[in-house]
mmCIF file of C-alpha atoms and ligand atoms in Angstrom:
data_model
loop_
_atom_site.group_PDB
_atom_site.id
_atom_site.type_symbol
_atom_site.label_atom_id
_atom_site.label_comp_id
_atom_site.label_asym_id
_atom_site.label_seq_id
_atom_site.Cartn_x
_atom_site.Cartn_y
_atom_site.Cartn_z
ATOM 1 C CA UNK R 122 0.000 0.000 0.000
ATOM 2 C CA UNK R 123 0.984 3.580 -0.723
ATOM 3 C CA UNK R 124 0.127 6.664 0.613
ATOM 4 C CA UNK R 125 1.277 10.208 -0.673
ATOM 5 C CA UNK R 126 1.657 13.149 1.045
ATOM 6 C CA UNK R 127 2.170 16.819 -0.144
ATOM 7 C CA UNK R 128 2.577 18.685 3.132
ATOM 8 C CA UNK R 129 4.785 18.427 6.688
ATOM 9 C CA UNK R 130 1.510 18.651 8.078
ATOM 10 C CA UNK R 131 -0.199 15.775 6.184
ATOM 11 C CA UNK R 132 2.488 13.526 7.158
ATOM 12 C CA UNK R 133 1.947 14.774 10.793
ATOM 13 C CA UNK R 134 -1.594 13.930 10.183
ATOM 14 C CA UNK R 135 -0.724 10.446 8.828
ATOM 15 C CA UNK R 136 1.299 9.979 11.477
ATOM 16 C CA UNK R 137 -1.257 10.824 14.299
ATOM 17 C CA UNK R 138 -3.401 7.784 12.346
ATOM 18 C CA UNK R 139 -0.974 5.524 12.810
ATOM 19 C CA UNK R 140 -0.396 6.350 16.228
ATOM 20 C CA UNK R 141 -3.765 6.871 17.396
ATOM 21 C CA UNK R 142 -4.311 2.931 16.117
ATOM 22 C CA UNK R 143 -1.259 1.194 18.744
ATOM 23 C CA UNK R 144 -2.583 -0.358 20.907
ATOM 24 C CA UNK R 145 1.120 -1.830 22.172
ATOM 25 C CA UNK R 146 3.718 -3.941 21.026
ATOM 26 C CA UNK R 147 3.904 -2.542 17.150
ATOM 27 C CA UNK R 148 7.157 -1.955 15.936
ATOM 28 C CA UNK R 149 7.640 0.332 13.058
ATOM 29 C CA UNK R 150 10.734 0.934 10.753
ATOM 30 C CA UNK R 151 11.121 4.077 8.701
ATOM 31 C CA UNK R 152 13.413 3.656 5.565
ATOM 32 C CA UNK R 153 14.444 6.853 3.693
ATOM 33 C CA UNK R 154 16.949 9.177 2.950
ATOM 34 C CA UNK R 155 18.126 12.661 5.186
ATOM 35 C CA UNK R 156 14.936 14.938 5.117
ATOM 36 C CA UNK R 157 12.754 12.306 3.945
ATOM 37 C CA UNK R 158 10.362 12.966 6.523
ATOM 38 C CA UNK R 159 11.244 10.170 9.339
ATOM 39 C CA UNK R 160 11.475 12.857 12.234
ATOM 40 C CA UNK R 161 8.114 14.275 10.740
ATOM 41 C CA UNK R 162 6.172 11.194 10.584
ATOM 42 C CA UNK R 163 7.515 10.100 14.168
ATOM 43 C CA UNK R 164 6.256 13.725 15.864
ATOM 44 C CA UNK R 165 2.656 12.572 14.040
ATOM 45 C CA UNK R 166 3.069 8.760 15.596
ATOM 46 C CA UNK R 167 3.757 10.598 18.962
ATOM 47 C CA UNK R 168 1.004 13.276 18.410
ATOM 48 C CA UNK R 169 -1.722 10.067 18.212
ATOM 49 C CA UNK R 170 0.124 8.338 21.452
ATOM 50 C CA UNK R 171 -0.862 11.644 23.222
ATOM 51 C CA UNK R 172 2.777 12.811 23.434
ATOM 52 C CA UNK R 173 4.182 16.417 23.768
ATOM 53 C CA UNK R 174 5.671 16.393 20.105
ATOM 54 C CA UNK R 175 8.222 19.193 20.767
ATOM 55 C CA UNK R 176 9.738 16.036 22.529
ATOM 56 C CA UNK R 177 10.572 14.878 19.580
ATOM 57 C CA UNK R 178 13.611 15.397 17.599
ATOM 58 C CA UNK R 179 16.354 13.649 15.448
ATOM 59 C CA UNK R 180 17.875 11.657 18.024
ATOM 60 C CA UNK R 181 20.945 12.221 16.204
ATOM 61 C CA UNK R 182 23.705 11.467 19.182
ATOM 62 C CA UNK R 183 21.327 9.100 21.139
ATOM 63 C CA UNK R 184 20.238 5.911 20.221
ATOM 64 C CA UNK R 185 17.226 5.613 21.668
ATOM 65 C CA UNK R 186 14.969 7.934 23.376
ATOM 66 C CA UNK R 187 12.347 6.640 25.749
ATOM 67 C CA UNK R 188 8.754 8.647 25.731
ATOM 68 C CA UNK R 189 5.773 8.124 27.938
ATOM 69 C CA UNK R 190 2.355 8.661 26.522
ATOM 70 C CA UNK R 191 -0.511 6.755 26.464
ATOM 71 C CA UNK R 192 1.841 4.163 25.490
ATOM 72 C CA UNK R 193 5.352 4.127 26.223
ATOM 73 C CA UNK R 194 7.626 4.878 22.746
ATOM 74 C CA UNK R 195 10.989 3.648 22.519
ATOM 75 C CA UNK R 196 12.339 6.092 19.244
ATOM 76 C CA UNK R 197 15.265 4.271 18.215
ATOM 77 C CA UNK R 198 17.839 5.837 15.075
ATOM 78 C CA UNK R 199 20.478 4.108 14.453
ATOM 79 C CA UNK R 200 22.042 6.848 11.424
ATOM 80 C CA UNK R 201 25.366 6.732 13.573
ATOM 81 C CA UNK R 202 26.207 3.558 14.108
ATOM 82 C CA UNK R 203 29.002 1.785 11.346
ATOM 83 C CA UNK R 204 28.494 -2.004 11.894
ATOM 84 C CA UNK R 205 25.290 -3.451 12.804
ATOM 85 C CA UNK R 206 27.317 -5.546 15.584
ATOM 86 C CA UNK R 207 27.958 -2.207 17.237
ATOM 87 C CA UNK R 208 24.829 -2.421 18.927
ATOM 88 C CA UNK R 209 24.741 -6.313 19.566
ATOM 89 C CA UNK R 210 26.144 -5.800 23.120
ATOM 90 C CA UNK R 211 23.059 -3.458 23.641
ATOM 91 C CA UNK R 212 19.515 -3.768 24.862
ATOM 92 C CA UNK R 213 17.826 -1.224 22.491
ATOM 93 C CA UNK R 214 15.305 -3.715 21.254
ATOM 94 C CA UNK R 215 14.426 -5.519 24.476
ATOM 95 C CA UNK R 216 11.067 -3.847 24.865
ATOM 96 C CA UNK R 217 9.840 -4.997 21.119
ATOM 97 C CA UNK R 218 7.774 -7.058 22.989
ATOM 98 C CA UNK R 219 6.480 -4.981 25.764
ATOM 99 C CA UNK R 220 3.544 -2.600 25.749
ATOM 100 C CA UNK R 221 5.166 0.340 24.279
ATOM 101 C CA UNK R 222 5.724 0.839 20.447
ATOM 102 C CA UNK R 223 9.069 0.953 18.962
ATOM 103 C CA UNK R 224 10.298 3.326 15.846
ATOM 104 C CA UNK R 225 13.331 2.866 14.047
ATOM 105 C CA UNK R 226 14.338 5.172 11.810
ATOM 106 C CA UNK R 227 17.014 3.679 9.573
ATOM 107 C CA UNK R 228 16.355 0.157 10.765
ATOM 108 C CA UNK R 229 18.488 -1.418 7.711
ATOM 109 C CA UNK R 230 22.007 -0.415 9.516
ATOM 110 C CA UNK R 231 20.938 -2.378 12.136
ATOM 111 C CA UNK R 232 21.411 -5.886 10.091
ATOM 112 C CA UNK R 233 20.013 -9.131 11.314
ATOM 113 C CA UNK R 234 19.358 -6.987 14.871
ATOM 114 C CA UNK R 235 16.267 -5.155 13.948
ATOM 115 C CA UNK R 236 13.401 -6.908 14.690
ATOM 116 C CA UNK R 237 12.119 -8.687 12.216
ATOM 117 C CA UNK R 238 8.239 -8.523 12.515
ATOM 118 C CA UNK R 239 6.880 -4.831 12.135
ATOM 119 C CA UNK R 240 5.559 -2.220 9.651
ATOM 120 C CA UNK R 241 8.402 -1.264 7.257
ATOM 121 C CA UNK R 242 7.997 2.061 5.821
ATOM 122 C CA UNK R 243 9.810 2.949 2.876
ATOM 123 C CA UNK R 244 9.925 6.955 1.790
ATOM 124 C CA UNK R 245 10.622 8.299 -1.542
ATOM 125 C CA UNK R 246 10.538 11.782 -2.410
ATOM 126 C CA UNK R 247 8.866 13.898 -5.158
ATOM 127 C CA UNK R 248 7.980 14.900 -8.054
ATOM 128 C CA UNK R 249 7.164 18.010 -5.970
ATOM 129 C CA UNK R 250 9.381 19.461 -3.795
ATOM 130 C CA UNK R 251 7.005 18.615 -0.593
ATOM 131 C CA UNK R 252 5.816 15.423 -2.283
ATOM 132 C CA UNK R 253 6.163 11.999 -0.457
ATOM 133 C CA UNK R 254 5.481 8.491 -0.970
ATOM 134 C CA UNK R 255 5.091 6.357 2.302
ATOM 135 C CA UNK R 256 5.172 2.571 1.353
ATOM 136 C CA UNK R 257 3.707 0.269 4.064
ATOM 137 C CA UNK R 258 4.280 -3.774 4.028
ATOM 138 C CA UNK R 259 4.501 -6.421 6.459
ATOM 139 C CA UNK R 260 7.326 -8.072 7.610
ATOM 140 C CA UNK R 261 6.940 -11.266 9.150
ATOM 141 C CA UNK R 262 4.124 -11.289 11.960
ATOM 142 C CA UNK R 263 4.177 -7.068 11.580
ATOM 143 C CA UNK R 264 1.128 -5.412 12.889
ATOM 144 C CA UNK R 265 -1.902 -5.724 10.036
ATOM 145 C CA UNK R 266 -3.970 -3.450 11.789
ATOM 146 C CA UNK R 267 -1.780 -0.353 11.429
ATOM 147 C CA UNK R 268 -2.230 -0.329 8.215
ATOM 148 C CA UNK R 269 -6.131 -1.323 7.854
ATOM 149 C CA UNK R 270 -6.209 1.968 10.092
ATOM 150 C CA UNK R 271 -5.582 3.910 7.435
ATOM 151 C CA UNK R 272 -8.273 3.011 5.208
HETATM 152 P P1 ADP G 330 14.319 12.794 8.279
HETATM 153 O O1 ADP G 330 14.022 12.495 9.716
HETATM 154 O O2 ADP G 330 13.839 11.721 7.328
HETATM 155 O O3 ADP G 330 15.752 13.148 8.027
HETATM 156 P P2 ADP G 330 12.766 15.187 8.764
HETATM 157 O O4 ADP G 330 11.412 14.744 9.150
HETATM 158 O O5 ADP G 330 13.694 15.625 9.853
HETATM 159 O O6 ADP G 330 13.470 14.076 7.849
HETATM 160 O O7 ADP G 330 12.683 16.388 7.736
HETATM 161 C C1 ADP G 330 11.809 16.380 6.632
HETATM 162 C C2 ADP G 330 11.934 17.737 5.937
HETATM 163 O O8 ADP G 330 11.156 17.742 4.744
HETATM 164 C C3 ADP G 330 11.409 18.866 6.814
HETATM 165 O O9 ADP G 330 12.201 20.014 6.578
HETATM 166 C C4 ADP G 330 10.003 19.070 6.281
HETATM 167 O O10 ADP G 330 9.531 20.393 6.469
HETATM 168 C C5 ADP G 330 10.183 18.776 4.806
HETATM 169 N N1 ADP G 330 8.966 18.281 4.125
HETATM 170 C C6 ADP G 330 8.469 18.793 2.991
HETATM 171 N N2 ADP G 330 7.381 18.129 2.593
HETATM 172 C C7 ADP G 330 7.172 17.138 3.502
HETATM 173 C C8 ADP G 330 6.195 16.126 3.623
HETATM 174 N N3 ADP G 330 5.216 15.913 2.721
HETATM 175 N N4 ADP G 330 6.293 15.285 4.690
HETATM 176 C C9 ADP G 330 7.291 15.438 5.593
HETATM 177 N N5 ADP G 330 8.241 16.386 5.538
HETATM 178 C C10 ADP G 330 8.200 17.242 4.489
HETATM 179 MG MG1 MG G 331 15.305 12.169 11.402
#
């Protein structure tokens, strides 16, 4: 399935959808280049999990950033790391299964680590300038009903 978007605020929008229809455990991976629209999306994901957005930010030097809402979100980037075996010896995926939601934005450096059941989301930009597409799938046991909330 793809959505498009033309607007910072109609990914916000799309965002708040998504997160306004966790109901705990869903992890989500966001695929796209630098000022795709990853940060954007997430503030919309938090917006709908009844978060202060201006929480939310790049979490360019930190790995993860915990958030509690009406579900807990665990925002995980992993843009710095070089190896995906850099963050073996870490627990940043230990609540995948736990009642909170989990968002990784550039969940491909993390190699066989990132879990592998979610809601991949891959971002390409254009024609526009503020034009984006958002493609959803499935991987493995991902959560179905994220996307059947969007219509
Ligand atoms: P990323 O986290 O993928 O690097 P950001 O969300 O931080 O990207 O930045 C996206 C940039 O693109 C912002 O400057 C935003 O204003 C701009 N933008 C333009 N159109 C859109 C759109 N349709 N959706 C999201 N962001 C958009
Ligand atoms: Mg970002």
């Amino acid at each position: 399935m793809i959505v498009t978007t033309h607007s910072p605020a109609q990914t916000r929008l799309l965002g708040a959808r998504l997160g306004a229809a966790c109901t705990g455990g869903e992890v989500v991976l966001l695929s796209g280049e630098l000022g795709a629209g990853k940060t954007c999306l997430s503030k919309g994901i938090a917006e709908g999990l009844g978060l202060d957005v201006a929480e939310i930010t790049s979490p360019t030097f930190t790995l993860l950033q915990i958030h509690h809402g009406r579900l807990p979100l665990y925002h995980i980037d992993l843009y710095r790391i070089d190896r995906p075996d850099e963050i073996a010896h870490l627990d940043l995926f230990d609540e995948v299964d736990g009642p909170g939601v989990t968002l990784i934005e550039w969940p491909d450096l993390g190699g066989r680590h990132t879990p592998a059941h979610a809601l991949k989301i891959q971002i390409t930009t254009g024609p526009e300038d503020d034009d984006r597409q958002w493609r959803f799938s499935l991987l493995g046991n991902g959560p179905a009903h994220l996307i059947d909330a969007l219509g």
